[in-house]
Amino acid sequence: PWFGFSKELGENIRATNLVVAVWLAVFTIPMLLWVHEDKSRITRGGNVVAASFAQLLRTFRELRRHRQTVRFLIARLLFNDGLVTIWAFGGIYAAGTFGFAMDGVPWWQSLIVFGIVLNLAAGAGALAMGHLDDVIGGKRTIVISLVGLIGATVLAMLATSIVVFWIAGLLIGIFAGPNQSASRSLMARFIPHDMENEFFGFFAFSGKLTAFFGPFLLGELTTWSGSQRVGVSVVIALFIVGMAVLYTVDESEGSRVRNAS
């Protein structure tokens, strides 16, 4: 085996973390060398912790004035849980329902190939629909991506052949990319000047606060029904409810409040 990593105890799979480490190290170099940071407002001395908590309190107070941002974060909390559930259980669903595996199967049933193709599709979708975001706005782009994700998940739930499941998987990848990229761009349109770090901190927090919820419900529903297909309906519900909350977000008002801050 390459570099002495065997398949016993999954050494060959665990060794991919070394590739990730090298990747991160290489692509961190340009930032360290050429990205210059404005250090004029960095807290000096030993007051970093106290200043951080005081700044967090100010951000909470500031957030209350941004109603559209709060609504959007709640919507994202819901539909992002659907995506988290797909990433957590997509491979399990492919293996349990369609016989996908890590090795010993044709390439069209390989979990590795399936995962790579979905990530490539997500990148292509984000690139293609990025221009759409510029034309029609972030909210509408997210809604289009959610409609696509709902349709693709329904297709995956009802699929009875590997070909149809592959089509569903590709569609999920294509619409997942722009969903995530448009969510960030919409958040950027709402953030007050000079508060990017704090507000994107809340953005990241909203994506992880209930990240357990979707996978938990899917597992419980699968156990109760004895069918992974029934369990996948949780993902569809999260997308639909998240989109319903997103409809209450006024993108124009959010941008006006940002510009007035």
mmCIF file of C-alpha atoms in Angstrom:
data_model
loop_
_atom_site.group_PDB
_atom_site.id
_atom_site.type_symbol
_atom_site.label_atom_id
_atom_site.label_comp_id
_atom_site.label_asym_id
_atom_site.label_seq_id
_atom_site.Cartn_x
_atom_site.Cartn_y
_atom_site.Cartn_z
ATOM 1 C CA PRO A 1 0.000 0.000 0.000
ATOM 2 C CA TRP A 2 1.058 3.605 -0.638
ATOM 3 C CA PHE A 3 3.205 5.091 2.152
ATOM 4 C CA GLY A 4 2.631 1.932 4.179
ATOM 5 C CA PHE A 5 -1.023 2.700 4.953
ATOM 6 C CA SER A 6 -3.080 -0.471 4.820
ATOM 7 C CA LYS A 7 -6.834 -0.995 4.809
ATOM 8 C CA GLU A 8 -6.714 -2.592 8.244
ATOM 9 C CA LEU A 9 -8.561 -0.421 10.750
ATOM 10 C CA GLY A 10 -9.225 2.048 7.929
ATOM 11 C CA GLU A 11 -5.671 3.442 7.894
ATOM 12 C CA ASN A 12 -5.971 4.359 4.227
ATOM 13 C CA ILE A 13 -9.114 6.403 4.948
ATOM 14 C CA ARG A 14 -7.805 8.085 8.088
ATOM 15 C CA ALA A 15 -4.613 9.047 6.250
ATOM 16 C CA THR A 16 -6.625 11.432 4.067
ATOM 17 C CA ASN A 17 -6.501 13.807 7.031
ATOM 18 C CA LEU A 18 -2.809 14.258 6.240
ATOM 19 C CA VAL A 19 -3.771 15.461 2.761
ATOM 20 C CA VAL A 20 -6.193 17.931 4.352
ATOM 21 C CA ALA A 21 -3.446 19.201 6.696
ATOM 22 C CA VAL A 22 -1.030 19.750 3.797
ATOM 23 C CA TRP A 23 -3.767 21.457 1.763
ATOM 24 C CA LEU A 24 -4.546 23.882 4.607
ATOM 25 C CA ALA A 25 -0.850 24.604 5.183
ATOM 26 C CA VAL A 26 -0.148 25.358 1.521
ATOM 27 C CA PHE A 27 -3.126 27.632 0.974
ATOM 28 C CA THR A 28 -2.580 29.473 4.257
ATOM 29 C CA ILE A 29 0.807 30.714 3.024
ATOM 30 C CA PRO A 30 -0.560 33.409 0.641
ATOM 31 C CA MET A 31 -2.680 34.887 3.443
ATOM 32 C CA LEU A 32 0.237 34.965 5.875
ATOM 33 C CA LEU A 33 2.571 36.563 3.341
ATOM 34 C CA TRP A 34 0.421 39.024 1.425
ATOM 35 C CA VAL A 35 -2.768 39.852 3.369
ATOM 36 C CA HIS A 36 -2.234 42.929 5.539
ATOM 37 C CA GLU A 37 -4.413 43.485 8.585
ATOM 38 C CA ASP A 38 -5.520 46.793 10.049
ATOM 39 C CA LYS A 39 -4.136 46.582 13.588
ATOM 40 C CA SER A 40 -5.054 50.096 14.658
ATOM 41 C CA ARG A 41 -8.025 48.951 16.761
ATOM 42 C CA ILE A 42 -6.585 45.761 18.245
ATOM 43 C CA THR A 43 -6.964 45.650 22.032
ATOM 44 C CA ARG A 44 -3.681 46.201 23.810
ATOM 45 C CA GLY A 45 -2.426 44.848 27.107
ATOM 46 C CA GLY A 46 -4.281 42.340 29.263
ATOM 47 C CA ASN A 47 -7.850 43.496 28.578
ATOM 48 C CA VAL A 48 -8.560 41.162 25.651
ATOM 49 C CA VAL A 49 -11.065 38.905 27.456
ATOM 50 C CA ALA A 50 -12.969 41.758 29.112
ATOM 51 C CA ALA A 51 -13.024 43.730 25.868
ATOM 52 C CA SER A 52 -14.311 40.693 23.989
ATOM 53 C CA PHE A 53 -17.266 40.201 26.325
ATOM 54 C CA ALA A 54 -18.063 43.917 26.253
ATOM 55 C CA GLN A 55 -17.975 43.874 22.470
ATOM 56 C CA LEU A 56 -20.241 40.798 22.393
ATOM 57 C CA LEU A 57 -22.769 42.618 24.593
ATOM 58 C CA ARG A 58 -22.703 45.636 22.254
ATOM 59 C CA THR A 59 -23.277 43.344 19.284
ATOM 60 C CA PHE A 60 -26.333 41.773 20.953
ATOM 61 C CA ARG A 61 -27.754 45.247 21.495
ATOM 62 C CA GLU A 62 -26.963 46.200 17.911
ATOM 63 C CA LEU A 63 -28.532 43.014 16.574
ATOM 64 C CA ARG A 64 -31.923 43.930 18.048
ATOM 65 C CA ARG A 65 -32.098 46.915 15.709
ATOM 66 C CA HIS A 66 -31.615 44.666 12.677
ATOM 67 C CA ARG A 67 -34.913 42.785 12.448
ATOM 68 C CA GLN A 68 -34.308 41.456 8.961
ATOM 69 C CA THR A 69 -30.938 40.045 9.981
ATOM 70 C CA VAL A 70 -32.529 38.214 12.918
ATOM 71 C CA ARG A 71 -35.262 36.787 10.683
ATOM 72 C CA PHE A 72 -32.709 35.663 8.149
ATOM 73 C CA LEU A 73 -30.556 33.978 10.800
ATOM 74 C CA ILE A 74 -33.628 32.068 12.068
ATOM 75 C CA ALA A 75 -34.478 30.998 8.510
ATOM 76 C CA ARG A 76 -30.908 29.887 7.879
ATOM 77 C CA LEU A 77 -30.843 27.999 11.166
ATOM 78 C CA LEU A 78 -33.691 25.860 9.782
ATOM 79 C CA PHE A 79 -32.720 25.282 6.161
ATOM 80 C CA ASN A 80 -29.045 24.885 7.032
ATOM 81 C CA ASP A 81 -30.056 22.061 9.387
ATOM 82 C CA GLY A 82 -31.485 20.363 6.295
ATOM 83 C CA LEU A 83 -28.123 20.648 4.534
ATOM 84 C CA VAL A 84 -26.256 19.451 7.636
ATOM 85 C CA THR A 85 -28.538 16.420 7.742
ATOM 86 C CA ILE A 86 -27.855 15.661 4.080
ATOM 87 C CA TRP A 87 -24.085 15.819 4.618
ATOM 88 C CA ALA A 88 -24.363 13.675 7.758
ATOM 89 C CA PHE A 89 -26.725 11.009 6.420
ATOM 90 C CA GLY A 90 -26.380 11.185 2.630
ATOM 91 C CA GLY A 91 -23.713 8.494 2.565
ATOM 92 C CA ILE A 92 -25.619 6.344 5.057
ATOM 93 C CA TYR A 93 -28.763 6.634 2.936
ATOM 94 C CA ALA A 94 -26.816 5.766 -0.234
ATOM 95 C CA ALA A 95 -25.293 2.737 1.466
ATOM 96 C CA GLY A 96 -28.425 1.483 3.194
ATOM 97 C CA THR A 97 -30.883 2.015 0.347
ATOM 98 C CA PHE A 98 -28.784 1.692 -2.830
ATOM 99 C CA GLY A 99 -25.856 -0.490 -1.788
ATOM 100 C CA PHE A 100 -23.097 2.129 -2.032
ATOM 101 C CA ALA A 101 -19.827 1.239 -0.299
ATOM 102 C CA MET A 102 -16.250 2.439 0.174
ATOM 103 C CA ASP A 103 -14.743 -0.332 -1.983
ATOM 104 C CA GLY A 104 -15.536 -3.628 -3.658
ATOM 105 C CA VAL A 105 -18.314 -2.102 -5.774
ATOM 106 C CA PRO A 106 -18.529 -0.549 -9.279
ATOM 107 C CA TRP A 107 -17.573 3.132 -9.486
ATOM 108 C CA TRP A 108 -21.216 4.188 -9.736
ATOM 109 C CA GLN A 109 -21.796 2.711 -6.265
ATOM 110 C CA SER A 110 -18.627 4.132 -4.718
ATOM 111 C CA LEU A 111 -19.204 6.492 -1.807
ATOM 112 C CA ILE A 112 -15.865 8.187 -2.490
ATOM 113 C CA VAL A 113 -16.771 8.926 -6.114
ATOM 114 C CA PHE A 114 -20.263 10.033 -5.077
ATOM 115 C CA GLY A 115 -18.874 12.458 -2.490
ATOM 116 C CA ILE A 116 -16.307 13.918 -4.885
ATOM 117 C CA VAL A 117 -18.891 14.460 -7.623
ATOM 118 C CA LEU A 118 -21.331 16.139 -5.206
ATOM 119 C CA ASN A 119 -18.638 18.568 -4.059
ATOM 120 C CA LEU A 120 -17.663 19.390 -7.639
ATOM 121 C CA ALA A 121 -21.342 19.949 -8.462
ATOM 122 C CA ALA A 122 -21.680 22.268 -5.450
ATOM 123 C CA GLY A 123 -18.705 24.336 -6.618
ATOM 124 C CA ALA A 124 -20.072 24.540 -10.161
ATOM 125 C CA GLY A 125 -23.511 25.521 -8.881
ATOM 126 C CA ALA A 126 -22.096 28.274 -6.653
ATOM 127 C CA LEU A 127 -20.061 29.658 -9.562
ATOM 128 C CA ALA A 128 -22.945 29.532 -12.032
ATOM 129 C CA MET A 129 -25.566 31.037 -9.728
ATOM 130 C CA GLY A 130 -23.227 33.652 -8.298
ATOM 131 C CA HIS A 131 -24.056 35.838 -11.301
ATOM 132 C CA LEU A 132 -27.764 35.277 -10.612
ATOM 133 C CA ASP A 133 -27.245 36.574 -7.076
ATOM 134 C CA ASP A 134 -25.870 39.837 -8.507
ATOM 135 C CA VAL A 135 -28.920 40.259 -10.744
ATOM 136 C CA ILE A 136 -31.906 39.215 -8.610
ATOM 137 C CA GLY A 137 -30.498 39.469 -5.067
ATOM 138 C CA GLY A 138 -29.505 37.035 -2.362
ATOM 139 C CA LYS A 139 -32.954 36.240 -1.004
ATOM 140 C CA ARG A 140 -34.397 35.187 -4.361
ATOM 141 C CA THR A 141 -31.292 33.146 -5.136
ATOM 142 C CA ILE A 142 -31.649 31.306 -1.814
ATOM 143 C CA VAL A 143 -35.343 30.659 -2.503
ATOM 144 C CA ILE A 144 -34.487 29.199 -5.945
ATOM 145 C CA SER A 145 -31.814 27.002 -4.359
ATOM 146 C CA LEU A 146 -34.260 25.796 -1.693
ATOM 147 C CA VAL A 147 -36.897 24.925 -4.293
ATOM 148 C CA GLY A 148 -34.221 22.956 -6.144
ATOM 149 C CA LEU A 149 -33.065 21.241 -2.936
ATOM 150 C CA ILE A 150 -36.639 20.302 -2.009
ATOM 151 C CA GLY A 151 -37.262 18.810 -5.464
ATOM 152 C CA ALA A 152 -33.931 16.959 -5.451
ATOM 153 C CA THR A 153 -34.517 15.546 -1.959
ATOM 154 C CA VAL A 154 -38.004 14.361 -2.920
ATOM 155 C CA LEU A 155 -36.460 12.692 -5.975
ATOM 156 C CA ALA A 156 -33.825 10.996 -3.800
ATOM 157 C CA MET A 157 -36.519 9.837 -1.369
ATOM 158 C CA LEU A 158 -38.674 8.328 -4.139
ATOM 159 C CA ALA A 159 -35.838 6.999 -6.326
ATOM 160 C CA THR A 160 -35.918 3.269 -7.027
ATOM 161 C CA SER A 161 -32.863 3.099 -9.306
ATOM 162 C CA ILE A 162 -29.233 4.152 -8.908
ATOM 163 C CA VAL A 163 -29.470 6.344 -12.022
ATOM 164 C CA VAL A 164 -32.320 8.415 -10.561
ATOM 165 C CA PHE A 165 -30.514 8.607 -7.215
ATOM 166 C CA TRP A 166 -27.389 9.916 -8.979
ATOM 167 C CA ILE A 167 -29.471 12.585 -10.710
ATOM 168 C CA ALA A 168 -30.949 13.584 -7.359
ATOM 169 C CA GLY A 169 -27.489 13.712 -5.789
ATOM 170 C CA LEU A 170 -26.119 15.911 -8.576
ATOM 171 C CA LEU A 171 -29.065 18.293 -8.199
ATOM 172 C CA ILE A 172 -28.505 18.481 -4.439
ATOM 173 C CA GLY A 173 -24.876 19.395 -5.059
ATOM 174 C CA ILE A 174 -25.740 21.986 -7.715
ATOM 175 C CA PHE A 175 -28.245 23.773 -5.467
ATOM 176 C CA ALA A 176 -26.348 23.351 -2.175
ATOM 177 C CA GLY A 177 -23.417 25.440 -3.422
ATOM 178 C CA PRO A 178 -25.401 28.578 -4.301
ATOM 179 C CA ASN A 179 -27.537 28.161 -1.168
ATOM 180 C CA GLN A 180 -24.457 28.540 0.996
ATOM 181 C CA SER A 181 -22.752 31.241 -1.077
ATOM 182 C CA ALA A 182 -25.922 33.349 -1.475
ATOM 183 C CA SER A 183 -26.566 33.069 2.269
ATOM 184 C CA ARG A 184 -23.181 34.645 2.952
ATOM 185 C CA SER A 185 -23.672 37.385 0.381
ATOM 186 C CA LEU A 186 -27.122 38.237 1.770
ATOM 187 C CA MET A 187 -25.689 38.390 5.276
ATOM 188 C CA ALA A 188 -22.964 40.725 4.019
ATOM 189 C CA ARG A 189 -25.651 43.069 2.654
ATOM 190 C CA PHE A 190 -27.179 43.322 6.144
ATOM 191 C CA ILE A 191 -24.034 43.804 8.255
ATOM 192 C CA PRO A 192 -23.294 47.303 9.622
ATOM 193 C CA HIS A 193 -19.969 48.813 8.638
ATOM 194 C CA ASP A 194 -17.031 47.800 10.842
ATOM 195 C CA MET A 195 -19.028 44.985 12.514
ATOM 196 C CA GLU A 196 -18.332 42.217 10.005
ATOM 197 C CA ASN A 197 -16.538 39.910 12.447
ATOM 198 C CA GLU A 198 -19.253 40.049 15.092
ATOM 199 C CA PHE A 199 -22.189 39.559 12.743
ATOM 200 C CA PHE A 200 -20.537 36.766 10.795
ATOM 201 C CA GLY A 201 -19.845 35.200 14.182
ATOM 202 C CA PHE A 202 -23.613 35.093 14.754
ATOM 203 C CA PHE A 203 -23.985 33.770 11.213
ATOM 204 C CA ALA A 204 -21.634 30.872 11.986
ATOM 205 C CA PHE A 205 -23.346 30.325 15.338
ATOM 206 C CA SER A 206 -26.772 30.065 13.677
ATOM 207 C CA GLY A 207 -25.391 27.325 11.461
ATOM 208 C CA LYS A 208 -24.246 25.236 14.411
ATOM 209 C CA LEU A 209 -26.675 25.999 17.227
ATOM 210 C CA THR A 210 -29.139 23.263 16.246
ATOM 211 C CA ALA A 211 -26.935 21.231 13.899
ATOM 212 C CA PHE A 212 -27.852 18.096 15.878
ATOM 213 C CA PHE A 213 -31.595 18.603 15.403
ATOM 214 C CA GLY A 214 -32.026 17.378 11.809
ATOM 215 C CA PRO A 215 -29.817 14.276 12.154
ATOM 216 C CA PHE A 216 -31.534 13.430 15.459
ATOM 217 C CA LEU A 217 -35.017 13.666 13.936
ATOM 218 C CA LEU A 218 -33.990 11.702 10.860
ATOM 219 C CA GLY A 219 -32.552 8.935 13.025
ATOM 220 C CA GLU A 220 -35.607 8.797 15.270
ATOM 221 C CA LEU A 221 -38.037 8.813 12.343
ATOM 222 C CA THR A 222 -36.050 6.109 10.558
ATOM 223 C CA THR A 223 -36.049 3.954 13.685
ATOM 224 C CA TRP A 224 -39.775 4.505 14.246
ATOM 225 C CA SER A 225 -40.779 3.775 10.643
ATOM 226 C CA GLY A 226 -38.112 1.212 9.778
ATOM 227 C CA SER A 227 -37.452 3.117 6.530
ATOM 228 C CA GLN A 228 -34.660 5.499 5.646
ATOM 229 C CA ARG A 229 -36.911 6.994 2.974
ATOM 230 C CA VAL A 230 -39.382 8.132 5.626
ATOM 231 C CA GLY A 231 -36.522 9.548 7.687
ATOM 232 C CA VAL A 232 -35.369 11.703 4.755
ATOM 233 C CA SER A 233 -38.707 13.550 4.859
ATOM 234 C CA VAL A 234 -37.257 15.484 7.829
ATOM 235 C CA VAL A 235 -34.857 17.218 5.424
ATOM 236 C CA ILE A 236 -37.729 18.288 3.171
ATOM 237 C CA ALA A 237 -39.643 19.690 6.168
ATOM 238 C CA LEU A 238 -36.617 21.733 7.319
ATOM 239 C CA PHE A 239 -36.179 23.215 3.840
ATOM 240 C CA ILE A 240 -39.866 24.134 3.582
ATOM 241 C CA VAL A 241 -40.106 25.738 7.042
ATOM 242 C CA GLY A 242 -36.816 27.583 6.522
ATOM 243 C CA MET A 243 -38.051 28.940 3.186
ATOM 244 C CA ALA A 244 -41.313 30.051 4.799
ATOM 245 C CA VAL A 245 -39.396 32.097 7.389
ATOM 246 C CA LEU A 246 -37.122 33.451 4.652
ATOM 247 C CA TYR A 247 -40.172 34.843 2.838
ATOM 248 C CA THR A 248 -40.706 37.241 5.778
ATOM 249 C CA VAL A 249 -37.241 38.776 5.267
ATOM 250 C CA ASP A 250 -37.260 42.199 3.593
ATOM 251 C CA GLU A 251 -33.906 42.430 1.806
ATOM 252 C CA SER A 252 -34.384 46.114 0.917
ATOM 253 C CA GLU A 253 -35.063 47.105 4.518
ATOM 254 C CA GLY A 254 -32.078 45.109 5.738
ATOM 255 C CA SER A 255 -29.800 46.934 3.318
ATOM 256 C CA ARG A 256 -31.245 50.348 4.264
ATOM 257 C CA VAL A 257 -30.689 49.739 7.981
ATOM 258 C CA ARG A 258 -27.110 48.686 7.235
ATOM 259 C CA ASN A 259 -26.408 51.837 5.229
ATOM 260 C CA ALA A 260 -27.925 53.985 7.972
ATOM 261 C CA SER A 261 -25.726 52.431 10.665
#
